[in-house]
Amino acid sequence: MTGDDGVAPALDGDDLVAAVPALADIGRMECRAVANVGSPSVSFDMLLEGLAWAHRMVDDGAAGVIVTHGTDTMEESAYLLDLLWDRPEPLVVTGAMRSPEEPGADGPANLLDAAIVAASWQACGAGVLVVMNGEVHRAVTVTKTHSFAMDAFASPWMGALGRVVEGAFEPVTRPDGPCPAALPIPERVVNVPIVYPGMGCDGTVLRALLATEDCPGLSLRAWGPGMCPSPILMR
């Protein structure tokens, strides 16, 4: 994303690689633009297309694959990819908290770190990884904790898997045992609404969704250990 008055998708993979000459010291990079949209507009079909391309690249001999992604929905996309990634080679997701025009733009450093991790044998078998701000996180533990801070991504329960230090990936922890087996790639995508009830919610929206023919089901984001306003629980 780039721009002076707000930002919009403008740069492709070749642009990003050209801005980081040090990538040539790691290996040969091959780019593919699957989609160029803001991360709130990323769709399941886009992710599945990117996943298929990543599979082909690894099958053709790539040491690893990098997915550049906006940060707003990065943790969701990384988690989905992790459920479906069935190769030992690293699939690394990275992005930027600052646009290229801002002082201290972090995109080039994050991309270089992602390439270092993707090419590291120590990252093999760890599933999908998120590399941001010098830290390496597993997709199953990482979450975005801040809308603007440079250290916006963290793994609150488990801690980071490792860091990139002076051009090398240094693991701090390792997953307990092998990663779970990948799920089968879905033949079709079904959109399931996620409902966030607020204080005083009477369940009107919930019942309206359930009454439509296009709603195959829904996910209710409750409070605490699963608590909801009483009108939602009543038929």
Short mmCIF file of C-alpha atoms in Angstrom, two decimals:
data_model
loop_
_atom_site.label_atom_id
_atom_site.label_comp_id
_atom_site.label_asym_id
_atom_site.label_seq_id
_atom_site.Cartn_x
_atom_site.Cartn_y
_atom_site.Cartn_z
CA MET A 1 0.00 0.00 0.00
CA THR A 2 1.27 3.47 -0.81
CA GLY A 3 0.01 7.04 -1.13
CA ASP A 4 0.31 10.51 0.39
CA ASP A 5 -3.34 11.12 1.29
CA GLY A 6 -4.35 7.72 2.62
CA VAL A 7 -2.94 4.51 1.19
CA ALA A 8 -4.13 2.12 -1.50
CA PRO A 9 -2.71 -1.03 -3.15
CA ALA A 10 -0.12 0.04 -5.70
CA LEU A 11 3.05 -2.08 -5.42
CA ASP A 12 3.46 -5.62 -6.72
CA GLY A 13 5.93 -8.31 -5.71
CA ASP A 14 8.60 -7.19 -8.17
CA ASP A 15 8.43 -3.66 -6.74
CA LEU A 16 8.87 -4.97 -3.22
CA VAL A 17 11.82 -7.17 -4.16
CA ALA A 18 13.51 -4.37 -6.11
CA ALA A 19 13.43 -2.19 -3.00
CA VAL A 20 15.51 -4.73 -1.02
CA PRO A 21 18.76 -5.48 -2.92
CA ALA A 22 20.00 -7.70 -0.06
CA LEU A 23 17.43 -10.32 -1.07
CA ALA A 24 19.77 -11.32 -3.91
CA ASP A 25 22.26 -12.56 -1.31
CA ILE A 26 19.71 -15.07 0.01
CA GLY A 27 18.56 -16.64 -3.22
CA ARG A 28 16.61 -16.22 -6.41
CA MET A 29 13.17 -14.73 -5.91
CA GLU A 30 10.19 -15.47 -8.15
CA CYS A 31 7.12 -13.26 -7.73
CA ARG A 32 3.45 -13.81 -8.47
CA ALA A 33 0.67 -11.27 -7.89
CA VAL A 34 -2.31 -13.34 -6.75
CA ALA A 35 -4.28 -10.25 -5.72
CA ASN A 36 -3.53 -6.63 -4.91
CA VAL A 37 -6.18 -5.50 -2.44
CA GLY A 38 -6.29 -4.12 1.06
CA SER A 39 -6.30 -6.94 3.60
CA PRO A 40 -9.94 -6.32 4.67
CA SER A 41 -10.87 -7.30 1.09
CA VAL A 42 -8.87 -10.54 0.98
CA SER A 43 -11.17 -13.46 0.12
CA PHE A 44 -11.01 -17.21 0.66
CA ASP A 45 -10.65 -17.70 -3.08
CA MET A 46 -7.58 -15.42 -3.14
CA LEU A 47 -5.98 -17.37 -0.31
CA LEU A 48 -6.69 -20.72 -1.94
CA GLU A 49 -5.19 -19.47 -5.21
CA GLY A 50 -2.09 -18.32 -3.36
CA LEU A 51 -1.89 -21.65 -1.56
CA ALA A 52 -2.03 -23.55 -4.85
CA TRP A 53 0.78 -21.39 -6.23
CA ALA A 54 2.86 -21.97 -3.09
CA HIS A 55 2.40 -25.72 -3.49
CA ARG A 56 3.59 -25.54 -7.09
CA MET A 57 6.64 -23.48 -6.19
CA VAL A 58 7.73 -25.89 -3.47
CA ASP A 59 7.10 -28.89 -5.72
CA ASP A 60 9.35 -27.21 -8.32
CA GLY A 61 12.18 -26.86 -5.79
CA ALA A 62 11.60 -23.63 -3.85
CA ALA A 63 13.20 -23.62 -0.40
CA GLY A 64 10.27 -21.66 0.99
CA VAL A 65 7.45 -19.27 0.10
CA ILE A 66 6.65 -15.75 1.29
CA VAL A 67 3.16 -14.24 1.27
CA THR A 68 3.03 -10.45 1.60
CA HIS A 69 -0.23 -9.43 3.24
CA GLY A 70 -1.84 -6.44 4.87
CA THR A 71 -1.77 -6.54 8.64
CA ASP A 72 -5.48 -6.02 9.40
CA THR A 73 -6.41 -9.63 8.59
CA MET A 74 -2.94 -11.16 8.56
CA GLU A 75 -3.49 -13.44 11.56
CA GLU A 76 -6.72 -14.83 10.09
CA SER A 77 -5.16 -15.57 6.70
CA ALA A 78 -2.04 -17.07 8.26
CA TYR A 79 -4.15 -19.36 10.45
CA LEU A 80 -6.21 -20.59 7.50
CA LEU A 81 -3.08 -21.23 5.44
CA ASP A 82 -1.57 -23.12 8.37
CA LEU A 83 -4.60 -25.42 8.51
CA LEU A 84 -4.09 -26.30 4.84
CA TRP A 85 -0.27 -26.20 4.43
CA ASP A 86 1.05 -29.75 4.06
CA ARG A 87 4.67 -29.18 3.11
CA PRO A 88 7.72 -29.12 5.42
CA GLU A 89 9.12 -26.06 3.60
CA PRO A 90 8.33 -22.78 5.39
CA LEU A 91 5.39 -20.68 4.29
CA VAL A 92 6.07 -17.22 5.74
CA VAL A 93 3.56 -14.37 5.96
CA THR A 94 4.79 -10.81 6.37
CA GLY A 95 3.67 -7.22 5.83
CA ALA A 96 4.26 -3.71 7.08
CA MET A 97 2.84 -1.42 9.74
CA ARG A 98 4.06 1.71 7.93
CA SER A 99 3.67 2.65 4.28
CA PRO A 100 6.80 3.31 2.15
CA GLU A 101 6.36 7.10 2.42
CA GLU A 102 6.47 7.14 6.22
CA PRO A 103 9.71 7.62 8.17
CA GLY A 104 10.97 4.29 9.46
CA ALA A 105 8.95 2.22 6.99
CA ASP A 106 9.30 -1.40 8.08
CA GLY A 107 8.27 -3.24 4.90
CA PRO A 108 11.76 -3.79 3.45
CA ALA A 109 13.19 -5.08 6.74
CA ASN A 110 10.23 -7.40 7.28
CA LEU A 111 10.53 -8.77 3.74
CA LEU A 112 14.25 -9.42 4.18
CA ASP A 113 13.61 -11.14 7.53
CA ALA A 114 10.87 -13.24 5.95
CA ALA A 115 13.26 -14.38 3.21
CA ILE A 116 15.90 -15.31 5.79
CA VAL A 117 13.35 -17.45 7.66
CA ALA A 118 11.91 -18.98 4.48
CA ALA A 119 15.41 -20.09 3.44
CA SER A 120 16.35 -21.47 6.87
CA TRP A 121 16.37 -25.19 7.51
CA GLN A 122 15.49 -24.42 11.13
CA ALA A 123 12.08 -23.18 10.03
CA CYS A 124 11.24 -26.41 8.20
CA GLY A 125 8.36 -28.38 9.68
CA ALA A 126 7.09 -25.49 11.81
CA GLY A 127 4.03 -24.82 9.66
CA VAL A 128 3.04 -21.34 8.55
CA LEU A 129 5.01 -18.55 10.22
CA VAL A 130 4.40 -14.82 10.63
CA VAL A 131 7.52 -12.64 10.54
CA MET A 132 7.14 -9.05 11.71
CA ASN A 133 9.39 -6.60 13.55
CA GLY A 134 12.27 -9.09 13.75
CA GLU A 135 10.12 -11.73 15.47
CA VAL A 136 9.00 -15.10 14.15
CA HIS A 137 5.62 -16.40 15.30
CA ARG A 138 3.64 -19.54 14.58
CA ALA A 139 0.37 -18.83 12.78
CA VAL A 140 -1.54 -20.79 15.43
CA THR A 141 -0.38 -18.54 18.27
CA VAL A 142 0.10 -15.06 16.79
CA THR A 143 -2.39 -12.23 17.14
CA LYS A 144 -2.42 -8.54 16.28
CA THR A 145 -2.39 -6.65 19.55
CA HIS A 146 -2.24 -3.03 18.33
CA SER A 147 -3.60 -1.13 15.33
CA PHE A 148 -0.54 1.09 14.75
CA ALA A 149 2.47 0.04 16.87
CA MET A 150 5.52 -1.46 15.18
CA ASP A 151 5.46 -4.42 17.59
CA ALA A 152 1.80 -5.07 16.84
CA PHE A 153 2.13 -8.86 16.54
CA ALA A 154 2.68 -11.15 19.50
CA SER A 155 2.04 -14.68 20.73
CA PRO A 156 0.66 -13.94 24.22
CA TRP A 157 0.32 -17.54 25.40
CA MET A 158 3.41 -19.18 23.93
CA GLY A 159 5.82 -16.39 23.05
CA ALA A 160 7.64 -15.96 19.75
CA LEU A 161 9.15 -18.98 18.04
CA GLY A 162 12.36 -17.01 17.51
CA ARG A 163 13.96 -13.87 16.13
CA VAL A 164 15.97 -12.78 13.13
CA VAL A 165 19.32 -11.57 14.45
CA GLU A 166 22.11 -10.20 12.24
CA GLY A 167 20.88 -11.99 9.16
CA ALA A 168 20.09 -15.36 10.72
CA PHE A 169 17.00 -17.04 12.13
CA GLU A 170 17.54 -17.91 15.79
CA PRO A 171 14.80 -20.17 17.18
CA VAL A 172 13.92 -19.73 20.84
CA THR A 173 11.36 -22.53 21.15
CA ARG A 174 10.22 -25.47 19.05
CA PRO A 175 6.71 -26.87 18.65
CA ASP A 176 5.94 -29.85 20.86
CA GLY A 177 5.97 -32.69 18.37
CA PRO A 178 5.07 -32.48 14.68
CA CYS A 179 2.49 -30.04 13.37
CA PRO A 180 -1.03 -31.45 13.03
CA ALA A 181 -1.88 -33.00 9.69
CA ALA A 182 -3.18 -30.50 7.16
CA LEU A 183 -6.89 -30.37 6.50
CA PRO A 184 -8.13 -31.18 2.98
CA ILE A 185 -8.45 -28.16 0.71
CA PRO A 186 -12.15 -27.33 0.46
CA GLU A 187 -13.84 -27.86 -2.89
CA ARG A 188 -16.07 -24.85 -2.33
CA VAL A 189 -16.17 -21.87 -0.02
CA VAL A 190 -19.10 -21.27 2.32
CA ASN A 191 -19.34 -17.87 3.99
CA VAL A 192 -20.40 -18.13 7.61
CA PRO A 193 -21.35 -14.83 9.32
CA ILE A 194 -19.64 -13.95 12.59
CA VAL A 195 -21.98 -12.18 15.01
CA TYR A 196 -20.61 -9.95 17.77
CA PRO A 197 -23.42 -9.28 20.27
CA GLY A 198 -23.15 -6.01 22.15
CA MET A 199 -24.55 -4.91 25.47
CA GLY A 200 -28.34 -4.85 25.28
CA CYS A 201 -28.44 -7.07 22.17
CA ASP A 202 -31.94 -8.57 21.83
CA GLY A 203 -31.09 -11.18 19.18
CA THR A 204 -32.99 -9.49 16.32
CA VAL A 205 -30.03 -9.54 13.93
CA LEU A 206 -29.19 -13.11 14.88
CA ARG A 207 -32.71 -14.38 14.18
CA ALA A 208 -32.88 -12.43 10.90
CA LEU A 209 -29.67 -14.09 9.70
CA LEU A 210 -30.89 -17.56 10.61
CA ALA A 211 -34.12 -16.94 8.70
CA THR A 212 -32.36 -16.30 5.39
CA GLU A 213 -31.82 -19.10 2.91
CA ASP A 214 -28.24 -17.97 2.20
CA CYS A 215 -27.03 -18.51 5.77
CA PRO A 216 -25.57 -22.02 6.14
CA GLY A 217 -24.76 -21.35 9.79
CA LEU A 218 -23.15 -18.69 11.92
CA SER A 219 -20.46 -18.18 14.51
CA LEU A 220 -21.38 -16.36 17.70
CA ARG A 221 -18.58 -14.44 19.37
CA ALA A 222 -19.60 -14.57 23.00
CA TRP A 223 -18.03 -13.01 26.10
CA GLY A 224 -15.79 -14.66 28.65
CA PRO A 225 -16.21 -18.46 28.63
CA GLY A 226 -19.16 -18.25 26.20
CA MET A 227 -21.67 -15.96 27.87
CA CYS A 228 -24.38 -14.20 25.81
CA PRO A 229 -27.25 -11.81 26.53
CA SER A 230 -30.24 -13.86 27.65
CA PRO A 231 -32.50 -12.85 24.68
CA ILE A 232 -30.05 -14.59 22.32
CA LEU A 233 -30.34 -17.83 24.25
CA MET A 234 -34.14 -17.79 24.15
CA ARG A 235 -36.05 -19.18 21.18
#
